[in-house]
Amino acid sequence: MYLIFLGAPGAGKGTQAAKAAEKFSIPHISTGSILRHHVSEGTPLGIEAKNYMDQGLNVPDHLVTPMLLTRLEEEDARKQYILDGFPRTLPQAEALEVCMSGLPKECWFVLNFRVPDEVIVTRAAGRLLCRRCGWIAHRTNSPPKKEGVCDRCQGEMTRRLDDEEHVVRERLVVYHRETEPLIEYYQKTGRELLIDGYRDVDVIFEEWTKRVGLT
Ligand code: AMP
């Protein structure tokens, strides 16, 4: 099964994908995480991407799309994956469409996690991320068991620089301008499943896993 998670930054895509990865052993492929890894390693791609990421802008397609398509060629992604944060633009969606053209329609789903903008801004203000494994927590809603320490790998929990309010607001503008049109694109092909993302994490998880037939 191939799942594509759409939704504004902070709509809960990463949290839902991580839960599914853990429960069903599906590879969770987050272009944001891959890019953050490049940034922390100081690769040429990371150096170029950082400027865009710090400003809350999308990294250009010619950098992100080949990076993602290369990742999809790895063995673990042959039969199943969850894409979190890709596609974000129409050219990215078209490139993915070509890559998935041979797959039966019933194998892939596009889940659209919808959350109001103001909730996103509040959520981002409390969001914490493990520097080592990428586990996501929230200062008040779902804090780590031990302050500042990742529940999963004992890594250090930090804030993302792009979760600062002014950057989140810019990311929302970019989302509405460049990514939201994809919802209509997928609605036309009958692939979009709308999920109300403004509910308890476990309730949301149960709903979408049932709808796509993951048990
Ligand atoms: P995320 O972790 O998905 O919120 O992504 C963090 C940042 O990485 C975004 O604000 C973008 O700058 C960049 N990014 C992640 N995925 C993509 C993508 N598919 N296309 C362009 N930029 C991306």
PDB file of C-alpha atoms and ligand atoms in Angstrom:
ATOM      1  CA  MET A   1       0.000   0.000   0.000  1.00  0.00           C
ATOM      2  CA  TYR A   2       1.206   3.491  -0.898  1.00  0.00           C
ATOM      3  CA  LEU A   3      -0.031   6.430   1.138  1.00  0.00           C
ATOM      4  CA  ILE A   4       0.431  10.112   0.442  1.00  0.00           C
ATOM      5  CA  PHE A   5      -0.189  12.475   3.337  1.00  0.00           C
ATOM      6  CA  LEU A   6      -1.306  15.984   2.427  1.00  0.00           C
ATOM      7  CA  GLY A   7      -1.994  18.770   4.884  1.00  0.00           C
ATOM      8  CA  ALA A   8      -0.587  22.027   6.150  1.00  0.00           C
ATOM      9  CA  PRO A   9       2.707  21.992   8.051  1.00  0.00           C
ATOM     10  CA  GLY A  10       1.875  20.871  11.579  1.00  0.00           C
ATOM     11  CA  ALA A  11      -1.416  19.225  10.622  1.00  0.00           C
ATOM     12  CA  GLY A  12      -0.193  16.011  12.250  1.00  0.00           C
ATOM     13  CA  LYS A  13       1.036  14.145   9.162  1.00  0.00           C
ATOM     14  CA  GLY A  14       4.365  13.258  10.768  1.00  0.00           C
ATOM     15  CA  THR A  15       2.773  12.029  13.994  1.00  0.00           C
ATOM     16  CA  GLN A  16       0.256   9.860  12.136  1.00  0.00           C
ATOM     17  CA  ALA A  17       2.904   8.494   9.765  1.00  0.00           C
ATOM     18  CA  ALA A  18       5.247   7.626  12.636  1.00  0.00           C
ATOM     19  CA  LYS A  19       2.451   5.745  14.421  1.00  0.00           C
ATOM     20  CA  ALA A  20       1.654   3.751  11.291  1.00  0.00           C
ATOM     21  CA  ALA A  21       5.335   3.054  10.645  1.00  0.00           C
ATOM     22  CA  GLU A  22       5.669   1.647  14.125  1.00  0.00           C
ATOM     23  CA  LYS A  23       2.453  -0.389  14.123  1.00  0.00           C
ATOM     24  CA  PHE A  24       2.504  -1.713  10.545  1.00  0.00           C
ATOM     25  CA  SER A  25       6.229  -1.492   9.692  1.00  0.00           C
ATOM     26  CA  ILE A  26       5.572   0.759   6.700  1.00  0.00           C
ATOM     27  CA  PRO A  27       8.514   2.964   5.670  1.00  0.00           C
ATOM     28  CA  HIS A  28       7.818   6.568   6.665  1.00  0.00           C
ATOM     29  CA  ILE A  29       9.412   8.809   4.090  1.00  0.00           C
ATOM     30  CA  SER A  30       9.475  12.454   5.107  1.00  0.00           C
ATOM     31  CA  THR A  31      11.155  14.831   2.673  1.00  0.00           C
ATOM     32  CA  GLY A  32      11.466  17.358   5.526  1.00  0.00           C
ATOM     33  CA  SER A  33      13.432  14.821   7.612  1.00  0.00           C
ATOM     34  CA  ILE A  34      15.654  13.857   4.693  1.00  0.00           C
ATOM     35  CA  LEU A  35      16.364  17.531   4.032  1.00  0.00           C
ATOM     36  CA  ARG A  36      17.065  18.228   7.724  1.00  0.00           C
ATOM     37  CA  HIS A  37      19.527  15.341   7.663  1.00  0.00           C
ATOM     38  CA  HIS A  38      21.293  16.878   4.649  1.00  0.00           C
ATOM     39  CA  VAL A  39      21.408  20.224   6.472  1.00  0.00           C
ATOM     40  CA  SER A  40      22.921  18.714   9.622  1.00  0.00           C
ATOM     41  CA  GLU A  41      25.480  16.793   7.557  1.00  0.00           C
ATOM     42  CA  GLY A  42      26.361  19.922   5.594  1.00  0.00           C
ATOM     43  CA  THR A  43      25.984  18.258   2.187  1.00  0.00           C
ATOM     44  CA  PRO A  44      25.810  20.482  -0.935  1.00  0.00           C
ATOM     45  CA  LEU A  45      22.047  19.800  -1.094  1.00  0.00           C
ATOM     46  CA  GLY A  46      21.691  20.657   2.600  1.00  0.00           C
ATOM     47  CA  ILE A  47      23.604  23.922   2.209  1.00  0.00           C
ATOM     48  CA  GLU A  48      21.397  24.962  -0.701  1.00  0.00           C
ATOM     49  CA  ALA A  49      18.146  23.805   0.928  1.00  0.00           C
ATOM     50  CA  LYS A  50      18.780  25.486   4.297  1.00  0.00           C
ATOM     51  CA  ASN A  51      18.143  29.024   3.048  1.00  0.00           C
ATOM     52  CA  TYR A  52      14.691  28.078   1.809  1.00  0.00           C
ATOM     53  CA  MET A  53      13.836  26.001   4.875  1.00  0.00           C
ATOM     54  CA  ASP A  54      14.827  28.737   7.328  1.00  0.00           C
ATOM     55  CA  GLN A  55      12.473  31.130   5.581  1.00  0.00           C
ATOM     56  CA  GLY A  56       9.576  28.657   5.490  1.00  0.00           C
ATOM     57  CA  LEU A  57       9.755  28.409   1.696  1.00  0.00           C
ATOM     58  CA  ASN A  58       9.575  25.255  -0.383  1.00  0.00           C
ATOM     59  CA  VAL A  59      12.929  23.936  -1.527  1.00  0.00           C
ATOM     60  CA  PRO A  60      12.909  24.068  -5.362  1.00  0.00           C
ATOM     61  CA  ASP A  61      11.481  21.050  -7.192  1.00  0.00           C
ATOM     62  CA  HIS A  62      14.707  20.349  -9.085  1.00  0.00           C
ATOM     63  CA  LEU A  63      16.411  19.625  -5.737  1.00  0.00           C
ATOM     64  CA  VAL A  64      13.608  17.797  -3.912  1.00  0.00           C
ATOM     65  CA  THR A  65      12.095  15.606  -6.626  1.00  0.00           C
ATOM     66  CA  PRO A  66      15.287  13.694  -7.602  1.00  0.00           C
ATOM     67  CA  MET A  67      16.095  13.281  -3.899  1.00  0.00           C
ATOM     68  CA  LEU A  68      12.694  11.700  -3.261  1.00  0.00           C
ATOM     69  CA  LEU A  69      12.672   9.535  -6.402  1.00  0.00           C
ATOM     70  CA  THR A  70      16.088   8.143  -5.418  1.00  0.00           C
ATOM     71  CA  ARG A  71      14.711   7.277  -1.976  1.00  0.00           C
ATOM     72  CA  LEU A  72      11.738   5.484  -3.565  1.00  0.00           C
ATOM     73  CA  GLU A  73      14.123   3.197  -5.437  1.00  0.00           C
ATOM     74  CA  GLU A  74      15.422   1.699  -2.205  1.00  0.00           C
ATOM     75  CA  GLU A  75      14.400  -1.864  -1.502  1.00  0.00           C
ATOM     76  CA  ASP A  76      12.156  -1.138   1.516  1.00  0.00           C
ATOM     77  CA  ALA A  77      10.009   1.259  -0.542  1.00  0.00           C
ATOM     78  CA  ARG A  78       9.182  -1.170  -3.344  1.00  0.00           C
ATOM     79  CA  LYS A  79       5.882  -2.451  -1.941  1.00  0.00           C
ATOM     80  CA  GLN A  80       4.743   0.148   0.563  1.00  0.00           C
ATOM     81  CA  TYR A  81       5.432   3.567   2.002  1.00  0.00           C
ATOM     82  CA  ILE A  82       3.956   6.658   3.533  1.00  0.00           C
ATOM     83  CA  LEU A  83       4.983   9.918   1.908  1.00  0.00           C
ATOM     84  CA  ASP A  84       4.920  12.748   4.422  1.00  0.00           C
ATOM     85  CA  GLY A  85       5.505  16.184   2.939  1.00  0.00           C
ATOM     86  CA  PHE A  86       5.751  15.177  -0.710  1.00  0.00           C
ATOM     87  CA  PRO A  87       4.313  16.212  -3.116  1.00  0.00           C
ATOM     88  CA  ARG A  88       4.093  19.877  -2.195  1.00  0.00           C
ATOM     89  CA  THR A  89       3.769  21.361  -5.697  1.00  0.00           C
ATOM     90  CA  LEU A  90       2.034  20.407  -8.923  1.00  0.00           C
ATOM     91  CA  PRO A  91       5.298  19.462 -10.732  1.00  0.00           C
ATOM     92  CA  GLN A  92       6.165  17.180  -7.786  1.00  0.00           C
ATOM     93  CA  ALA A  93       2.726  15.535  -7.992  1.00  0.00           C
ATOM     94  CA  GLU A  94       3.161  15.022 -11.723  1.00  0.00           C
ATOM     95  CA  ALA A  95       6.598  13.425 -11.237  1.00  0.00           C
ATOM     96  CA  LEU A  96       5.126  11.097  -8.615  1.00  0.00           C
ATOM     97  CA  GLU A  97       2.216  10.241 -10.894  1.00  0.00           C
ATOM     98  CA  VAL A  98       4.675   9.044 -13.561  1.00  0.00           C
ATOM     99  CA  CYS A  99       6.491   6.954 -10.985  1.00  0.00           C
ATOM    100  CA  MET A 100       3.228   5.383  -9.756  1.00  0.00           C
ATOM    101  CA  SER A 101       1.545   5.005 -13.123  1.00  0.00           C
ATOM    102  CA  GLY A 102       1.848   1.217 -13.185  1.00  0.00           C
ATOM    103  CA  LEU A 103       0.285   0.676  -9.775  1.00  0.00           C
ATOM    104  CA  PRO A 104      -3.323  -0.468  -9.389  1.00  0.00           C
ATOM    105  CA  LYS A 105      -5.632   2.330  -8.250  1.00  0.00           C
ATOM    106  CA  GLU A 106      -6.717   0.487  -5.117  1.00  0.00           C
ATOM    107  CA  CYS A 107      -3.114   0.344  -3.857  1.00  0.00           C
ATOM    108  CA  TRP A 108      -2.646   4.032  -3.256  1.00  0.00           C
ATOM    109  CA  PHE A 109      -4.470   6.654  -1.272  1.00  0.00           C
ATOM    110  CA  VAL A 110      -4.085  10.367  -0.699  1.00  0.00           C
ATOM    111  CA  LEU A 111      -5.057  11.436   2.792  1.00  0.00           C
ATOM    112  CA  ASN A 112      -5.800  15.094   3.342  1.00  0.00           C
ATOM    113  CA  PHE A 113      -5.436  16.028   7.032  1.00  0.00           C
ATOM    114  CA  ARG A 114      -7.396  19.235   7.539  1.00  0.00           C
ATOM    115  CA  VAL A 115      -6.698  21.512  10.510  1.00  0.00           C
ATOM    116  CA  PRO A 116      -7.566  25.245  10.896  1.00  0.00           C
ATOM    117  CA  ASP A 117      -4.601  27.618  10.463  1.00  0.00           C
ATOM    118  CA  GLU A 118      -4.836  29.098  13.970  1.00  0.00           C
ATOM    119  CA  VAL A 119      -4.629  25.626  15.524  1.00  0.00           C
ATOM    120  CA  ILE A 120      -1.499  24.970  13.442  1.00  0.00           C
ATOM    121  CA  VAL A 121       0.183  28.116  14.771  1.00  0.00           C
ATOM    122  CA  THR A 122      -0.612  27.158  18.390  1.00  0.00           C
ATOM    123  CA  ARG A 123       0.522  23.561  17.886  1.00  0.00           C
ATOM    124  CA  ALA A 124       3.815  24.596  16.316  1.00  0.00           C
ATOM    125  CA  ALA A 125       4.564  26.852  19.291  1.00  0.00           C
ATOM    126  CA  GLY A 126       4.745  23.770  21.558  1.00  0.00           C
ATOM    127  CA  ARG A 127       6.158  21.227  19.142  1.00  0.00           C
ATOM    128  CA  LEU A 128       9.317  19.345  20.075  1.00  0.00           C
ATOM    129  CA  LEU A 129      11.433  17.179  17.802  1.00  0.00           C
ATOM    130  CA  CYS A 130      14.097  14.622  18.609  1.00  0.00           C
ATOM    131  CA  ARG A 131      17.364  15.743  17.093  1.00  0.00           C
ATOM    132  CA  ARG A 132      18.438  12.126  16.550  1.00  0.00           C
ATOM    133  CA  CYS A 133      15.414  10.045  15.445  1.00  0.00           C
ATOM    134  CA  GLY A 134      12.822  12.680  14.520  1.00  0.00           C
ATOM    135  CA  TRP A 135      10.224  11.635  17.122  1.00  0.00           C
ATOM    136  CA  ILE A 136       7.640  14.386  17.568  1.00  0.00           C
ATOM    137  CA  ALA A 137       6.141  15.473  20.904  1.00  0.00           C
ATOM    138  CA  HIS A 138       4.310  18.506  22.233  1.00  0.00           C
ATOM    139  CA  ARG A 139       5.223  20.508  25.306  1.00  0.00           C
ATOM    140  CA  THR A 140       1.698  20.379  26.797  1.00  0.00           C
ATOM    141  CA  ASN A 141      -0.454  17.972  24.712  1.00  0.00           C
ATOM    142  CA  SER A 142       1.925  14.987  24.627  1.00  0.00           C
ATOM    143  CA  PRO A 143       5.160  15.789  26.464  1.00  0.00           C
ATOM    144  CA  PRO A 144       8.132  13.409  26.576  1.00  0.00           C
ATOM    145  CA  LYS A 145       8.193  11.230  29.719  1.00  0.00           C
ATOM    146  CA  LYS A 146      11.424  12.942  30.786  1.00  0.00           C
ATOM    147  CA  GLU A 147      11.775  16.633  29.973  1.00  0.00           C
ATOM    148  CA  GLY A 148      14.093  17.280  27.039  1.00  0.00           C
ATOM    149  CA  VAL A 149      14.685  13.577  26.362  1.00  0.00           C
ATOM    150  CA  CYS A 150      13.245  11.479  23.526  1.00  0.00           C
ATOM    151  CA  ASP A 151      10.996   8.606  24.714  1.00  0.00           C
ATOM    152  CA  ARG A 152      12.218   6.429  21.877  1.00  0.00           C
ATOM    153  CA  CYS A 153      15.976   6.843  21.560  1.00  0.00           C
ATOM    154  CA  GLN A 154      16.935   9.073  24.534  1.00  0.00           C
ATOM    155  CA  GLY A 155      18.094  11.725  22.052  1.00  0.00           C
ATOM    156  CA  GLU A 156      17.778  15.437  22.757  1.00  0.00           C
ATOM    157  CA  MET A 157      14.357  17.046  22.178  1.00  0.00           C
ATOM    158  CA  THR A 158      14.623  20.432  20.498  1.00  0.00           C
ATOM    159  CA  ARG A 159      12.438  23.029  18.835  1.00  0.00           C
ATOM    160  CA  ARG A 160      12.514  23.401  15.076  1.00  0.00           C
ATOM    161  CA  LEU A 161      13.696  26.852  14.035  1.00  0.00           C
ATOM    162  CA  ASP A 162      10.952  26.931  11.413  1.00  0.00           C
ATOM    163  CA  ASP A 163       8.312  26.474  14.150  1.00  0.00           C
ATOM    164  CA  GLU A 164       8.780  30.121  15.202  1.00  0.00           C
ATOM    165  CA  GLU A 165       5.440  31.871  14.703  1.00  0.00           C
ATOM    166  CA  HIS A 166       6.504  34.192  11.857  1.00  0.00           C
ATOM    167  CA  VAL A 167       8.010  31.248   9.935  1.00  0.00           C
ATOM    168  CA  VAL A 168       4.942  29.059  10.532  1.00  0.00           C
ATOM    169  CA  ARG A 169       2.744  31.831   9.157  1.00  0.00           C
ATOM    170  CA  GLU A 170       4.944  32.020   6.052  1.00  0.00           C
ATOM    171  CA  ARG A 171       4.818  28.228   5.678  1.00  0.00           C
ATOM    172  CA  LEU A 172       1.015  28.435   5.806  1.00  0.00           C
ATOM    173  CA  VAL A 173       0.981  31.071   3.054  1.00  0.00           C
ATOM    174  CA  VAL A 174       3.241  28.804   0.952  1.00  0.00           C
ATOM    175  CA  TYR A 175       1.020  25.811   1.731  1.00  0.00           C
ATOM    176  CA  HIS A 176      -2.175  27.591   0.607  1.00  0.00           C
ATOM    177  CA  ARG A 177      -0.504  28.920  -2.541  1.00  0.00           C
ATOM    178  CA  GLU A 178       1.526  25.905  -3.707  1.00  0.00           C
ATOM    179  CA  THR A 179       0.230  22.746  -2.031  1.00  0.00           C
ATOM    180  CA  GLU A 180      -3.500  23.280  -1.529  1.00  0.00           C
ATOM    181  CA  PRO A 181      -4.176  23.128  -5.305  1.00  0.00           C
ATOM    182  CA  LEU A 182      -3.063  19.476  -5.117  1.00  0.00           C
ATOM    183  CA  ILE A 183      -6.230  18.637  -3.192  1.00  0.00           C
ATOM    184  CA  GLU A 184      -8.320  19.470  -6.241  1.00  0.00           C
ATOM    185  CA  TYR A 185      -5.820  17.594  -8.427  1.00  0.00           C
ATOM    186  CA  TYR A 186      -6.335  14.416  -6.384  1.00  0.00           C
ATOM    187  CA  GLN A 187     -10.088  14.976  -5.956  1.00  0.00           C
ATOM    188  CA  LYS A 188     -10.411  14.864  -9.745  1.00  0.00           C
ATOM    189  CA  THR A 189      -8.839  11.420  -9.836  1.00  0.00           C
ATOM    190  CA  GLY A 190     -11.039  10.258  -6.941  1.00  0.00           C
ATOM    191  CA  ARG A 191      -8.048   9.558  -4.725  1.00  0.00           C
ATOM    192  CA  GLU A 192      -8.451  12.140  -1.960  1.00  0.00           C
ATOM    193  CA  LEU A 193      -9.709  11.025   1.455  1.00  0.00           C
ATOM    194  CA  LEU A 194     -10.551  13.961   3.709  1.00  0.00           C
ATOM    195  CA  ILE A 195      -9.588  13.472   7.358  1.00  0.00           C
ATOM    196  CA  ASP A 196     -10.548  15.887  10.131  1.00  0.00           C
ATOM    197  CA  GLY A 197      -7.133  16.400  11.738  1.00  0.00           C
ATOM    198  CA  TYR A 198      -8.405  18.507  14.633  1.00  0.00           C
ATOM    199  CA  ARG A 199      -9.135  15.604  16.990  1.00  0.00           C
ATOM    200  CA  ASP A 200      -7.372  13.253  19.346  1.00  0.00           C
ATOM    201  CA  VAL A 201      -4.339  11.598  17.698  1.00  0.00           C
ATOM    202  CA  ASP A 202      -5.581   8.047  18.411  1.00  0.00           C
ATOM    203  CA  VAL A 203      -9.095   8.764  17.115  1.00  0.00           C
ATOM    204  CA  ILE A 204      -7.676  10.140  13.868  1.00  0.00           C
ATOM    205  CA  PHE A 205      -5.359   7.150  13.556  1.00  0.00           C
ATOM    206  CA  GLU A 206      -8.155   4.662  14.010  1.00  0.00           C
ATOM    207  CA  GLU A 207     -10.324   6.398  11.426  1.00  0.00           C
ATOM    208  CA  TRP A 208      -7.854   6.602   8.574  1.00  0.00           C
ATOM    209  CA  THR A 209      -6.276   3.199   9.071  1.00  0.00           C
ATOM    210  CA  LYS A 210      -9.765   1.676   8.886  1.00  0.00           C
ATOM    211  CA  ARG A 211     -10.662   3.695   5.783  1.00  0.00           C
ATOM    212  CA  VAL A 212      -7.623   2.526   3.846  1.00  0.00           C
ATOM    213  CA  GLY A 213      -7.935  -1.041   5.150  1.00  0.00           C
ATOM    214  CA  LEU A 214      -4.787  -1.181   7.299  1.00  0.00           C
ATOM    215  CA  THR A 215      -5.394  -3.629  10.108  1.00  0.00           C
TER     216      THR A 215
HETATM  217  P1  AMP B   1       8.349  19.462   6.889  1.00  0.00           P
HETATM  218  O1  AMP B   1       9.203  18.691   7.838  1.00  0.00           O
HETATM  219  O2  AMP B   1       7.550  18.566   5.960  1.00  0.00           O
HETATM  220  O3  AMP B   1       7.488  20.489   7.574  1.00  0.00           O
HETATM  221  O4  AMP B   1       9.354  20.254   5.931  1.00  0.00           O
HETATM  222  C1  AMP B   1      10.267  21.222   6.438  1.00  0.00           C
HETATM  223  C2  AMP B   1      10.765  22.102   5.308  1.00  0.00           C
HETATM  224  O5  AMP B   1      11.470  21.297   4.345  1.00  0.00           O
HETATM  225  C3  AMP B   1       9.674  22.791   4.500  1.00  0.00           C
HETATM  226  O6  AMP B   1       9.243  24.006   5.100  1.00  0.00           O
HETATM  227  C4  AMP B   1      10.383  23.012   3.166  1.00  0.00           C
HETATM  228  O7  AMP B   1      11.283  24.094   3.259  1.00  0.00           O
HETATM  229  C5  AMP B   1      11.213  21.748   3.027  1.00  0.00           C
HETATM  230  N1  AMP B   1      10.475  20.683   2.309  1.00  0.00           N
HETATM  231  C6  AMP B   1      10.063  19.484   2.800  1.00  0.00           C
HETATM  232  N2  AMP B   1       9.444  18.749   1.854  1.00  0.00           N
HETATM  233  C7  AMP B   1       9.468  19.499   0.732  1.00  0.00           C
HETATM  234  C8  AMP B   1       8.968  19.312  -0.588  1.00  0.00           C
HETATM  235  N3  AMP B   1       8.307  18.218  -0.944  1.00  0.00           N
HETATM  236  N4  AMP B   1       9.172  20.309  -1.476  1.00  0.00           N
HETATM  237  C9  AMP B   1       9.825  21.440  -1.159  1.00  0.00           C
HETATM  238  N5  AMP B   1      10.308  21.694   0.074  1.00  0.00           N
HETATM  239  C10 AMP B   1      10.138  20.732   1.013  1.00  0.00           C
END
